Every structure is written in C-alpha cells, then in structure tokens.
Amino acid sequence: MFLYALNAFLQVQVPGAAEKRIANIFKPLATPGDLERQAAYLTLAVTAVIFVVVAGLIVYTVWRFRRKPDDDSCIEPAQVYGSNQIEAAWTIIPILIVFVLIGVSARVIASVQNASPPAHALKVRIVGHQWWWEVQYPDYGFVTANEIHVPATPDGKQATYVELTSVDVIHSFWIPQLAGKMDLIPNRVNYMWIDPREPGVYMGNCAEYCGTQHANMLLRVIADTPQDFQTWTQQQQTPAVSDAQLSPARDAFGALACVNCHQVRGTPSVGKFGPDLTHLMSRQTLAAGVLVNDTKNLRAWLNDPQDAKPGCFMPSMKLTEQELDQVVSYLQSLK
Ligand code: CUA
C-alpha cells in the first residue's frame, strides 16, 4: 500500500509546479535502475563511513587541542616528521577503497550495457533536437514526439531498446526511475534499454546542457499495458483524420509556413524540422512537456511560442484571431 502510494506520488501525470521535481533514483522500477541503485547505496555507505571518520577526527582534534583560557604560552607543539606506517596506511587504504568502487561500477555498467535484447524487443529511435525529442518507431512506421509509449513488462521480457542520436548538439536522455543517463550525440548512435515494471508515466528530462531551453526539454515514458500499447500503436499508424467539415481549417493550416517544419501524415504537410503533428491530440503535453495540451495552451502557444519557451525555434507566426481559430480547430482534430 505504502509503495503504491509512493508510486502514485512519483509518477506525476500533469505539468505544473509538481512536474519540476526530478523523479527519485532511489525508487527504480526497471532493471538498469535497480542495479544502479545498489551501486549508489554501496558508494554512499563507503563515503558515509569515510565522512564520519574524517569529520569525527577533525571535531575531536579541534576540541581536544583548542587553546585553553589559562594558556598564554606561544610555544609550538612537538613537531613530528615522518611515520612510514601511518603514511603507508593512508595511501593504501584509500587506493583499495577506490579500486573496490571502480570494480563495482564497472560490473554494473557491464551488466547493463552487455545485456542482449530479447528477440521481440521493441525498438525505439530517439533523436534529440533543440529542444524536443523526436521518437521513431521503425517497426511500426510512425514518428511522434516527447512522449515515449512502451509496454510495461512486469517480468522484464518485453524490454524496450532505445537508439539515441542527435541532429544538433549533445543532449542526454534521463528517466531517473528507469535507467542512468545516456547521451545523444550527433553522428553517433548510442544504445540503452528500459523495462518499466509498472504501467504509468515516468518523468524525465534532458540531462546535458544543450542551450537556452535545456531546462524545458522534458520527456515522459508512458508505460502501457500490452493491450493499451497495441491500441496506441494501431492508432498512431493511421494517417491524420480527414474530416470534410474541417477542410477550410485544414486549408488555412496548409497555406501557412507551419508546413515547412511539421508533418501531418496523409496531407501535403511534410516538414521534418519540428515535431510530427499527425496525432498531436494523443499527447498529454505541448512544447516538450512544458504545457498541458488543452485548447487554451495550444492557442497561446501558437500565438507566441516565445512566451512559454523563450529562444525556441518555433517563431511567432503573427496569426490573426481568425487564423488562430482555424489552426487550433484543425490541430485539435488530429486525434
Ligand atoms: Cu537537450 Cu539539454
């Protein structure tokens, strides 16, 4: 019950004040996260003992040898030079400690990195952009952004393998409850895997300074039940809805420069620079996790993206009220 409540607490589902919290690395819900927590606890335990011993000796020495009120003499204490035993001890013991920690870290890194993907592992390719995440599902043939749906896998058999790269600068993919950080580097592909045990939303963010809006490069892994995941992929595979009623709005959108950067599959809008909008309304947030995806925020975002995310590469299009109405109603049809 306690763990369930803690989980609910850690899996924040809506943006807002609470979202700024970084999910807890000490409550992992995936295999790489478990292994890293063990290594972290061991490191903390060893360094805590060192801290207590060193700080204790300092406090003791400062107290024991403080200047007494009746001591006016300026005589230096006895000067002691050289003690082979003590010097050997404070050289060898720290070296041994460092090697133990190196060994433990190397073992955890190797066991995470050398794990081979199960035969039916889901493959997801994530491309870092300033300041959002492109999420490709090559086996399913669609692309989305910022919200990564994967199957939850209580037995660990449906792990998701993630390929990471970048088109501009170095970013870093980090979902604290699932695994450690992994960089997204231009012209290079890095790999990692995650196997979230429980369905839910796992919060994360870019963990490598990548420019003005680094702090607003949020991401969420949404672990679905197998049925929900299947429903979601089938829905994402369909081209954009094409409702005859909305054709004036669609035409208005198509006539704007939006189409240079955004793709809406099944329409002439094929831009690749910004997030794919084919199923925009299936996402919980806008602007890489910065805004809840609702009518008010969508309209404000389209009116001036620089307000919510100063410095981002989506310009204010200076749309008229009528154009805003049309674009909002078109985008909101993209379920
Ligand atoms: Cu991308 Cu920091």
mmCIF file of C-alpha atoms and ligand atoms in Angstrom:
data_model
loop_
_atom_site.group_PDB
_atom_site.id
_atom_site.type_symbol
_atom_site.label_atom_id
_atom_site.label_comp_id
_atom_site.label_asym_id
_atom_site.label_seq_id
_atom_site.Cartn_x
_atom_site.Cartn_y
_atom_site.Cartn_z
ATOM 1 C CA MET A 1 0.000 0.000 0.000
ATOM 2 C CA PHE A 2 2.801 2.339 1.001
ATOM 3 C CA LEU A 3 4.723 1.527 -2.202
ATOM 4 C CA TYR A 4 1.610 2.052 -4.248
ATOM 5 C CA ALA A 5 1.072 5.496 -2.725
ATOM 6 C CA LEU A 6 4.735 6.334 -3.235
ATOM 7 C CA ASN A 7 4.480 5.296 -6.859
ATOM 8 C CA ALA A 8 1.467 7.453 -7.450
ATOM 9 C CA PHE A 9 3.357 10.293 -5.809
ATOM 10 C CA LEU A 10 6.416 9.833 -8.001
ATOM 11 C CA GLN A 11 4.584 9.345 -11.263
ATOM 12 C CA VAL A 12 3.367 12.851 -11.781
ATOM 13 C CA GLN A 13 0.947 12.988 -14.664
ATOM 14 C CA VAL A 14 0.335 16.651 -15.324
ATOM 15 C CA PRO A 15 2.706 19.550 -15.816
ATOM 16 C CA GLY A 16 2.655 22.319 -13.278
ATOM 17 C CA ALA A 17 4.574 23.031 -10.114
ATOM 18 C CA ALA A 18 4.967 19.373 -9.234
ATOM 19 C CA GLU A 19 6.444 18.459 -12.571
ATOM 20 C CA LYS A 20 9.693 20.265 -11.881
ATOM 21 C CA ARG A 21 10.527 17.536 -9.379
ATOM 22 C CA ILE A 22 13.059 15.042 -10.648
ATOM 23 C CA ALA A 23 11.790 11.508 -10.174
ATOM 24 C CA ASN A 24 13.598 9.560 -7.478
ATOM 25 C CA ILE A 25 16.596 7.394 -8.460
ATOM 26 C CA PHE A 26 16.185 5.538 -5.167
ATOM 27 C CA LYS A 27 12.777 4.210 -6.242
ATOM 28 C CA PRO A 28 13.653 2.491 -9.516
ATOM 29 C CA LEU A 29 11.040 0.486 -11.400
ATOM 30 C CA ALA A 30 13.285 -1.136 -14.001
ATOM 31 C CA THR A 31 16.300 -3.458 -14.074
ATOM 32 C CA PRO A 32 19.031 -0.910 -15.003
ATOM 33 C CA GLY A 33 17.666 1.420 -12.325
ATOM 34 C CA ASP A 34 17.772 -1.393 -9.713
ATOM 35 C CA LEU A 35 21.406 -2.193 -10.450
ATOM 36 C CA GLU A 36 22.403 1.452 -10.339
ATOM 37 C CA ARG A 37 20.617 1.957 -7.044
ATOM 38 C CA GLN A 38 22.601 -0.908 -5.486
ATOM 39 C CA ALA A 39 25.864 0.638 -6.667
ATOM 40 C CA ALA A 40 24.742 4.044 -5.410
ATOM 41 C CA TYR A 41 23.891 2.666 -1.957
ATOM 42 C CA LEU A 42 27.268 0.944 -1.664
ATOM 43 C CA THR A 43 29.102 4.117 -2.722
ATOM 44 C CA LEU A 44 27.052 6.197 -0.295
ATOM 45 C CA ALA A 45 27.731 3.744 2.542
ATOM 46 C CA VAL A 46 31.507 3.739 1.951
ATOM 47 C CA THR A 47 31.725 7.513 1.588
ATOM 48 C CA ALA A 48 29.469 7.999 4.638
ATOM 49 C CA VAL A 49 31.895 5.938 6.769
ATOM 50 C CA ILE A 50 34.844 7.987 5.441
ATOM 51 C CA PHE A 51 32.958 11.194 6.149
ATOM 52 C CA VAL A 52 32.112 10.195 9.718
ATOM 53 C CA VAL A 53 35.705 9.078 10.482
ATOM 54 C CA VAL A 54 37.357 12.172 8.959
ATOM 55 C CA ALA A 55 34.844 14.679 10.312
ATOM 56 C CA GLY A 56 34.909 12.933 13.713
ATOM 57 C CA LEU A 57 38.710 13.164 13.914
ATOM 58 C CA ILE A 58 38.612 16.853 12.941
ATOM 59 C CA VAL A 59 35.952 17.656 15.539
ATOM 60 C CA TYR A 60 37.802 15.668 18.201
ATOM 61 C CA THR A 61 41.142 17.343 17.403
ATOM 62 C CA VAL A 62 39.730 20.847 17.297
ATOM 63 C CA TRP A 63 38.002 20.296 20.638
ATOM 64 C CA ARG A 64 40.765 18.368 22.398
ATOM 65 C CA PHE A 65 43.597 20.694 21.400
ATOM 66 C CA ARG A 66 41.790 24.020 21.474
ATOM 67 C CA ARG A 67 43.501 26.898 23.211
ATOM 68 C CA LYS A 68 42.671 26.906 26.916
ATOM 69 C CA PRO A 69 41.868 30.222 28.731
ATOM 70 C CA ASP A 70 44.827 29.837 31.114
ATOM 71 C CA ASP A 71 47.316 29.016 28.338
ATOM 72 C CA ASP A 72 49.234 32.163 27.372
ATOM 73 C CA SER A 73 52.321 30.403 26.088
ATOM 74 C CA CYS A 74 53.224 30.698 22.418
ATOM 75 C CA ILE A 75 55.224 27.509 22.408
ATOM 76 C CA GLU A 76 54.856 25.355 19.315
ATOM 77 C CA PRO A 77 53.713 21.776 19.941
ATOM 78 C CA ALA A 78 56.159 18.977 19.297
ATOM 79 C CA GLN A 79 56.818 18.609 15.537
ATOM 80 C CA VAL A 80 56.624 15.039 14.312
ATOM 81 C CA TYR A 81 58.222 14.203 10.951
ATOM 82 C CA GLY A 82 57.604 11.010 9.093
ATOM 83 C CA SER A 83 55.903 7.781 10.076
ATOM 84 C CA ASN A 84 56.192 5.057 7.483
ATOM 85 C CA GLN A 85 53.330 3.040 8.943
ATOM 86 C CA ILE A 86 50.856 5.916 9.001
ATOM 87 C CA GLU A 87 51.812 7.154 5.549
ATOM 88 C CA ALA A 88 51.552 3.672 4.088
ATOM 89 C CA ALA A 89 48.121 3.230 5.724
ATOM 90 C CA TRP A 90 46.653 6.464 4.398
ATOM 91 C CA THR A 91 47.945 5.722 0.937
ATOM 92 C CA ILE A 92 46.995 2.066 0.624
ATOM 93 C CA ILE A 93 43.557 2.135 2.275
ATOM 94 C CA PRO A 94 42.144 4.883 0.016
ATOM 95 C CA ILE A 95 43.580 3.155 -3.057
ATOM 96 C CA LEU A 96 41.853 -0.088 -2.053
ATOM 97 C CA ILE A 97 38.572 1.759 -1.490
ATOM 98 C CA VAL A 98 38.807 3.453 -4.890
ATOM 99 C CA PHE A 99 39.507 0.139 -6.625
ATOM 100 C CA VAL A 100 36.562 -1.548 -4.916
ATOM 101 C CA LEU A 101 34.266 1.267 -6.097
ATOM 102 C CA ILE A 102 35.721 1.156 -9.622
ATOM 103 C CA GLY A 103 35.167 -2.601 -9.720
ATOM 104 C CA VAL A 104 31.572 -2.333 -8.538
ATOM 105 C CA SER A 105 30.813 0.467 -11.049
ATOM 106 C CA ALA A 106 32.428 -1.432 -13.909
ATOM 107 C CA ARG A 107 30.381 -4.513 -13.079
ATOM 108 C CA VAL A 108 27.102 -2.590 -13.049
ATOM 109 C CA ILE A 109 27.947 -0.769 -16.294
ATOM 110 C CA ALA A 110 28.929 -4.017 -17.997
ATOM 111 C CA SER A 111 25.841 -5.892 -16.855
ATOM 112 C CA VAL A 112 23.585 -3.098 -18.149
ATOM 113 C CA GLN A 113 25.435 -2.493 -21.418
ATOM 114 C CA ASN A 114 26.191 -6.101 -22.355
ATOM 115 C CA ALA A 115 22.650 -7.352 -21.907
ATOM 116 C CA SER A 116 21.432 -8.563 -25.286
ATOM 117 C CA PRO A 117 17.969 -7.593 -26.485
ATOM 118 C CA PRO A 118 15.313 -10.294 -26.315
ATOM 119 C CA ALA A 119 14.134 -11.497 -29.713
ATOM 120 C CA HIS A 120 10.928 -9.474 -29.684
ATOM 121 C CA ALA A 121 12.260 -6.321 -28.064
ATOM 122 C CA LEU A 122 10.529 -3.151 -29.113
ATOM 123 C CA LYS A 123 12.924 -0.810 -30.899
ATOM 124 C CA VAL A 124 12.579 2.942 -30.464
ATOM 125 C CA ARG A 125 14.847 5.507 -32.040
ATOM 126 C CA ILE A 126 15.111 8.852 -30.292
ATOM 127 C CA VAL A 127 16.571 11.896 -31.987
ATOM 128 C CA GLY A 128 17.474 14.916 -29.891
ATOM 129 C CA HIS A 129 16.570 18.361 -31.192
ATOM 130 C CA GLN A 130 16.887 21.776 -29.595
ATOM 131 C CA TRP A 131 14.572 21.461 -27.513
ATOM 132 C CA TRP A 132 12.391 18.448 -28.042
ATOM 133 C CA TRP A 133 12.591 14.701 -28.630
ATOM 134 C CA GLU A 134 11.752 13.006 -31.909
ATOM 135 C CA VAL A 135 10.544 9.469 -31.246
ATOM 136 C CA GLN A 136 10.595 6.985 -34.129
ATOM 137 C CA TYR A 137 9.055 3.520 -34.106
ATOM 138 C CA PRO A 138 10.809 1.924 -37.109
ATOM 139 C CA ASP A 139 8.987 -1.422 -36.748
ATOM 140 C CA TYR A 140 5.633 0.346 -36.868
ATOM 141 C CA GLY A 141 6.439 3.103 -39.347
ATOM 142 C CA PHE A 142 5.407 6.209 -37.450
ATOM 143 C CA VAL A 143 7.031 9.097 -35.645
ATOM 144 C CA THR A 144 5.883 11.018 -32.606
ATOM 145 C CA ALA A 145 7.461 13.426 -30.132
ATOM 146 C CA ASN A 146 8.317 13.897 -26.472
ATOM 147 C CA GLU A 147 6.109 11.134 -25.083
ATOM 148 C CA ILE A 148 7.506 7.650 -25.461
ATOM 149 C CA HIS A 149 4.978 4.853 -25.203
ATOM 150 C CA VAL A 150 6.423 1.460 -24.331
ATOM 151 C CA PRO A 151 4.869 -1.711 -22.964
ATOM 152 C CA ALA A 152 5.139 -2.204 -19.201
ATOM 153 C CA THR A 153 6.818 -5.509 -18.534
ATOM 154 C CA PRO A 154 6.383 -6.961 -15.022
ATOM 155 C CA ASP A 155 8.541 -9.995 -15.902
ATOM 156 C CA GLY A 156 11.156 -7.965 -17.825
ATOM 157 C CA LYS A 157 10.633 -9.941 -21.029
ATOM 158 C CA GLN A 158 9.334 -7.049 -23.129
ATOM 159 C CA ALA A 159 12.233 -4.636 -22.664
ATOM 160 C CA THR A 160 12.426 -1.656 -24.991
ATOM 161 C CA TYR A 161 15.694 -0.999 -26.816
ATOM 162 C CA VAL A 162 16.417 2.638 -27.431
ATOM 163 C CA GLU A 163 18.762 4.063 -30.063
ATOM 164 C CA LEU A 164 19.831 7.598 -29.323
ATOM 165 C CA THR A 165 21.251 10.223 -31.642
ATOM 166 C CA SER A 166 21.053 13.976 -32.182
ATOM 167 C CA VAL A 167 20.764 16.344 -35.110
ATOM 168 C CA ASP A 168 22.314 19.382 -33.452
ATOM 169 C CA VAL A 169 24.122 19.394 -30.104
ATOM 170 C CA ILE A 170 24.656 16.819 -27.367
ATOM 171 C CA HIS A 171 21.596 16.036 -25.280
ATOM 172 C CA SER A 172 21.157 13.423 -22.587
ATOM 173 C CA PHE A 173 18.250 11.066 -22.081
ATOM 174 C CA TRP A 174 17.379 10.541 -18.445
ATOM 175 C CA ILE A 175 14.407 8.859 -16.816
ATOM 176 C CA PRO A 176 15.653 8.511 -13.219
ATOM 177 C CA GLN A 177 13.306 5.678 -12.260
ATOM 178 C CA LEU A 178 14.238 3.554 -15.265
ATOM 179 C CA ALA A 179 17.954 3.888 -16.024
ATOM 180 C CA GLY A 180 21.001 6.106 -15.881
ATOM 181 C CA LYS A 181 21.742 8.933 -18.293
ATOM 182 C CA MET A 182 22.740 8.274 -21.895
ATOM 183 C CA ASP A 183 23.963 10.997 -24.228
ATOM 184 C CA LEU A 184 22.509 11.745 -27.657
ATOM 185 C CA ILE A 185 25.479 12.699 -29.809
ATOM 186 C CA PRO A 186 25.408 13.978 -33.416
ATOM 187 C CA ASN A 187 26.760 11.443 -35.949
ATOM 188 C CA ARG A 188 26.824 8.676 -33.413
ATOM 189 C CA VAL A 189 24.278 6.158 -32.174
ATOM 190 C CA ASN A 190 24.159 5.177 -28.500
ATOM 191 C CA TYR A 191 22.073 2.378 -27.114
ATOM 192 C CA MET A 192 20.240 1.708 -23.894
ATOM 193 C CA TRP A 193 17.296 -0.335 -22.711
ATOM 194 C CA ILE A 194 14.450 0.099 -20.290
ATOM 195 C CA ASP A 195 11.973 -2.379 -18.856
ATOM 196 C CA PRO A 196 9.462 -0.465 -16.716
ATOM 197 C CA ARG A 197 7.781 -2.929 -14.375
ATOM 198 C CA GLU A 198 4.594 -0.998 -13.781
ATOM 199 C CA PRO A 199 2.249 0.880 -16.104
ATOM 200 C CA GLY A 200 2.335 4.631 -15.573
ATOM 201 C CA VAL A 201 4.080 7.822 -16.558
ATOM 202 C CA TYR A 202 7.796 8.050 -15.839
ATOM 203 C CA MET A 203 9.076 11.612 -15.842
ATOM 204 C CA GLY A 204 12.447 12.588 -17.202
ATOM 205 C CA ASN A 205 14.371 15.444 -18.733
ATOM 206 C CA CYS A 206 17.376 16.342 -20.808
ATOM 207 C CA ALA A 207 20.419 15.954 -18.574
ATOM 208 C CA GLU A 208 23.085 17.685 -20.662
ATOM 209 C CA TYR A 209 23.113 21.446 -21.077
ATOM 210 C CA CYS A 210 22.096 21.999 -24.697
ATOM 211 C CA GLY A 211 21.202 25.680 -24.940
ATOM 212 C CA THR A 212 18.612 28.213 -23.834
ATOM 213 C CA GLN A 213 15.682 25.851 -23.349
ATOM 214 C CA HIS A 214 17.603 22.867 -21.960
ATOM 215 C CA ALA A 215 15.590 23.020 -18.739
ATOM 216 C CA ASN A 216 12.352 22.812 -20.733
ATOM 217 C CA MET A 217 13.351 19.728 -22.695
ATOM 218 C CA LEU A 218 11.162 17.413 -20.650
ATOM 219 C CA LEU A 219 10.200 13.918 -21.581
ATOM 220 C CA ARG A 220 7.936 11.215 -20.347
ATOM 221 C CA VAL A 221 7.959 7.486 -20.821
ATOM 222 C CA ILE A 222 4.416 6.183 -20.763
ATOM 223 C CA ALA A 223 4.423 2.501 -19.893
ATOM 224 C CA ASP A 224 1.198 0.957 -21.165
ATOM 225 C CA THR A 225 -0.349 -2.417 -20.539
ATOM 226 C CA PRO A 226 0.222 -4.662 -23.594
ATOM 227 C CA GLN A 227 -3.366 -4.084 -24.743
ATOM 228 C CA ASP A 228 -3.110 -0.307 -24.365
ATOM 229 C CA PHE A 229 0.211 -0.310 -26.168
ATOM 230 C CA GLN A 230 -1.245 -2.229 -29.079
ATOM 231 C CA THR A 231 -4.207 0.123 -29.286
ATOM 232 C CA TRP A 232 -1.873 3.101 -29.182
ATOM 233 C CA THR A 233 0.419 1.823 -31.974
ATOM 234 C CA GLN A 234 -2.544 0.970 -34.193
ATOM 235 C CA GLN A 235 -3.963 4.421 -33.678
ATOM 236 C CA GLN A 236 -0.588 6.102 -34.350
ATOM 237 C CA GLN A 237 -0.132 4.144 -37.580
ATOM 238 C CA THR A 238 -3.238 5.622 -39.140
ATOM 239 C CA PRO A 239 -2.803 8.769 -41.233
ATOM 240 C CA ALA A 240 -4.247 12.025 -39.984
ATOM 241 C CA VAL A 241 -8.026 12.190 -39.763
ATOM 242 C CA SER A 242 -9.556 13.963 -42.696
ATOM 243 C CA ASP A 243 -12.892 15.396 -41.739
ATOM 244 C CA ALA A 244 -14.654 17.176 -44.626
ATOM 245 C CA GLN A 245 -16.119 19.690 -42.178
ATOM 246 C CA LEU A 246 -12.656 20.835 -41.291
ATOM 247 C CA SER A 247 -11.326 21.357 -44.799
ATOM 248 C CA PRO A 248 -11.378 25.189 -44.572
ATOM 249 C CA ALA A 249 -9.330 24.950 -41.368
ATOM 250 C CA ARG A 250 -7.033 22.364 -42.925
ATOM 251 C CA ASP A 251 -6.516 24.547 -45.978
ATOM 252 C CA ALA A 252 -5.767 27.521 -43.751
ATOM 253 C CA PHE A 253 -3.153 25.487 -41.888
ATOM 254 C CA GLY A 254 -1.732 24.154 -45.165
ATOM 255 C CA ALA A 255 -1.317 27.683 -46.500
ATOM 256 C CA LEU A 256 0.787 28.780 -43.535
ATOM 257 C CA ALA A 257 4.524 28.304 -43.084
ATOM 258 C CA CYS A 258 3.753 25.710 -40.343
ATOM 259 C CA VAL A 259 4.010 23.012 -43.028
ATOM 260 C CA ASN A 260 7.684 23.763 -43.640
ATOM 261 C CA CYS A 261 8.562 22.348 -40.226
ATOM 262 C CA HIS A 262 5.761 19.977 -39.275
ATOM 263 C CA GLN A 263 4.497 16.768 -40.726
ATOM 264 C CA VAL A 264 0.865 15.725 -40.735
ATOM 265 C CA ARG A 265 0.869 12.299 -42.364
ATOM 266 C CA GLY A 266 -1.576 11.946 -45.211
ATOM 267 C CA THR A 267 -1.517 15.674 -46.031
ATOM 268 C CA PRO A 268 0.879 17.836 -48.088
ATOM 269 C CA SER A 269 2.407 18.976 -44.801
ATOM 270 C CA VAL A 270 5.720 17.111 -44.704
ATOM 271 C CA GLY A 271 8.173 19.299 -42.734
ATOM 272 C CA LYS A 272 10.699 17.476 -40.575
ATOM 273 C CA PHE A 273 12.276 20.245 -38.545
ATOM 274 C CA GLY A 274 9.631 20.275 -35.814
ATOM 275 C CA PRO A 275 7.534 17.578 -34.127
ATOM 276 C CA ASP A 276 5.205 15.385 -36.169
ATOM 277 C CA LEU A 277 1.634 16.579 -35.578
ATOM 278 C CA THR A 278 -0.279 13.673 -37.123
ATOM 279 C CA HIS A 279 -1.764 12.651 -33.769
ATOM 280 C CA LEU A 280 -0.999 15.750 -31.733
ATOM 281 C CA MET A 281 -4.110 15.344 -29.609
ATOM 282 C CA SER A 282 -2.980 11.922 -28.412
ATOM 283 C CA ARG A 283 -0.211 13.653 -26.468
ATOM 284 C CA GLN A 284 -0.599 14.926 -22.915
ATOM 285 C CA THR A 285 1.612 17.957 -23.307
ATOM 286 C CA LEU A 286 2.837 20.597 -25.747
ATOM 287 C CA ALA A 287 6.292 22.106 -26.249
ATOM 288 C CA ALA A 288 8.202 19.083 -24.872
ATOM 289 C CA GLY A 289 6.285 18.762 -21.624
ATOM 290 C CA VAL A 290 6.057 22.470 -20.812
ATOM 291 C CA LEU A 291 2.300 22.963 -21.261
ATOM 292 C CA VAL A 292 -0.729 20.750 -20.692
ATOM 293 C CA ASN A 293 -2.212 20.016 -24.102
ATOM 294 C CA ASP A 294 -5.515 21.880 -23.867
ATOM 295 C CA THR A 295 -7.294 24.467 -26.016
ATOM 296 C CA LYS A 296 -6.158 27.488 -24.049
ATOM 297 C CA ASN A 297 -2.496 26.462 -24.005
ATOM 298 C CA LEU A 298 -2.494 25.368 -27.629
ATOM 299 C CA ARG A 299 -3.863 28.733 -28.690
ATOM 300 C CA ALA A 300 -1.394 30.653 -26.510
ATOM 301 C CA TRP A 301 1.466 28.510 -27.795
ATOM 302 C CA LEU A 302 0.529 29.128 -31.455
ATOM 303 C CA ASN A 303 0.063 32.822 -30.786
ATOM 304 C CA ASP A 304 3.554 33.218 -29.357
ATOM 305 C CA PRO A 305 5.770 30.208 -28.620
ATOM 306 C CA GLN A 306 8.414 32.606 -27.318
ATOM 307 C CA ASP A 307 6.203 33.340 -24.337
ATOM 308 C CA ALA A 308 6.208 29.822 -22.888
ATOM 309 C CA LYS A 309 9.611 28.849 -24.264
ATOM 310 C CA PRO A 310 11.804 31.891 -24.984
ATOM 311 C CA GLY A 311 14.505 31.193 -27.564
ATOM 312 C CA CYS A 312 12.793 28.132 -29.044
ATOM 313 C CA PHE A 313 12.944 27.720 -32.799
ATOM 314 C CA MET A 314 9.214 27.994 -33.373
ATOM 315 C CA PRO A 315 8.598 31.621 -34.310
ATOM 316 C CA SER A 316 5.516 33.640 -33.560
ATOM 317 C CA MET A 317 3.618 33.433 -36.854
ATOM 318 C CA LYS A 318 1.676 36.637 -36.060
ATOM 319 C CA LEU A 319 -1.562 34.854 -36.860
ATOM 320 C CA THR A 320 -4.788 36.836 -36.901
ATOM 321 C CA GLU A 321 -7.561 35.814 -34.495
ATOM 322 C CA GLN A 322 -9.351 34.116 -37.363
ATOM 323 C CA GLU A 323 -6.248 32.178 -38.418
ATOM 324 C CA LEU A 324 -5.656 31.154 -34.795
ATOM 325 C CA ASP A 325 -9.218 29.824 -34.574
ATOM 326 C CA GLN A 326 -8.728 27.830 -37.744
ATOM 327 C CA VAL A 327 -5.332 26.390 -36.861
ATOM 328 C CA VAL A 328 -6.459 25.489 -33.333
ATOM 329 C CA SER A 329 -9.588 23.759 -34.605
ATOM 330 C CA TYR A 330 -7.573 21.881 -37.238
ATOM 331 C CA LEU A 331 -4.873 20.767 -34.810
ATOM 332 C CA GLN A 332 -7.484 19.696 -32.291
ATOM 333 C CA SER A 333 -8.971 17.389 -34.900
ATOM 334 C CA LEU A 334 -5.648 15.491 -35.068
ATOM 335 C CA LYS A 335 -6.586 12.847 -32.557
HETATM 336 CU CU1 CUA B 1 18.748 18.805 -24.616
HETATM 337 CU CU2 CUA B 1 19.653 19.673 -22.575
#
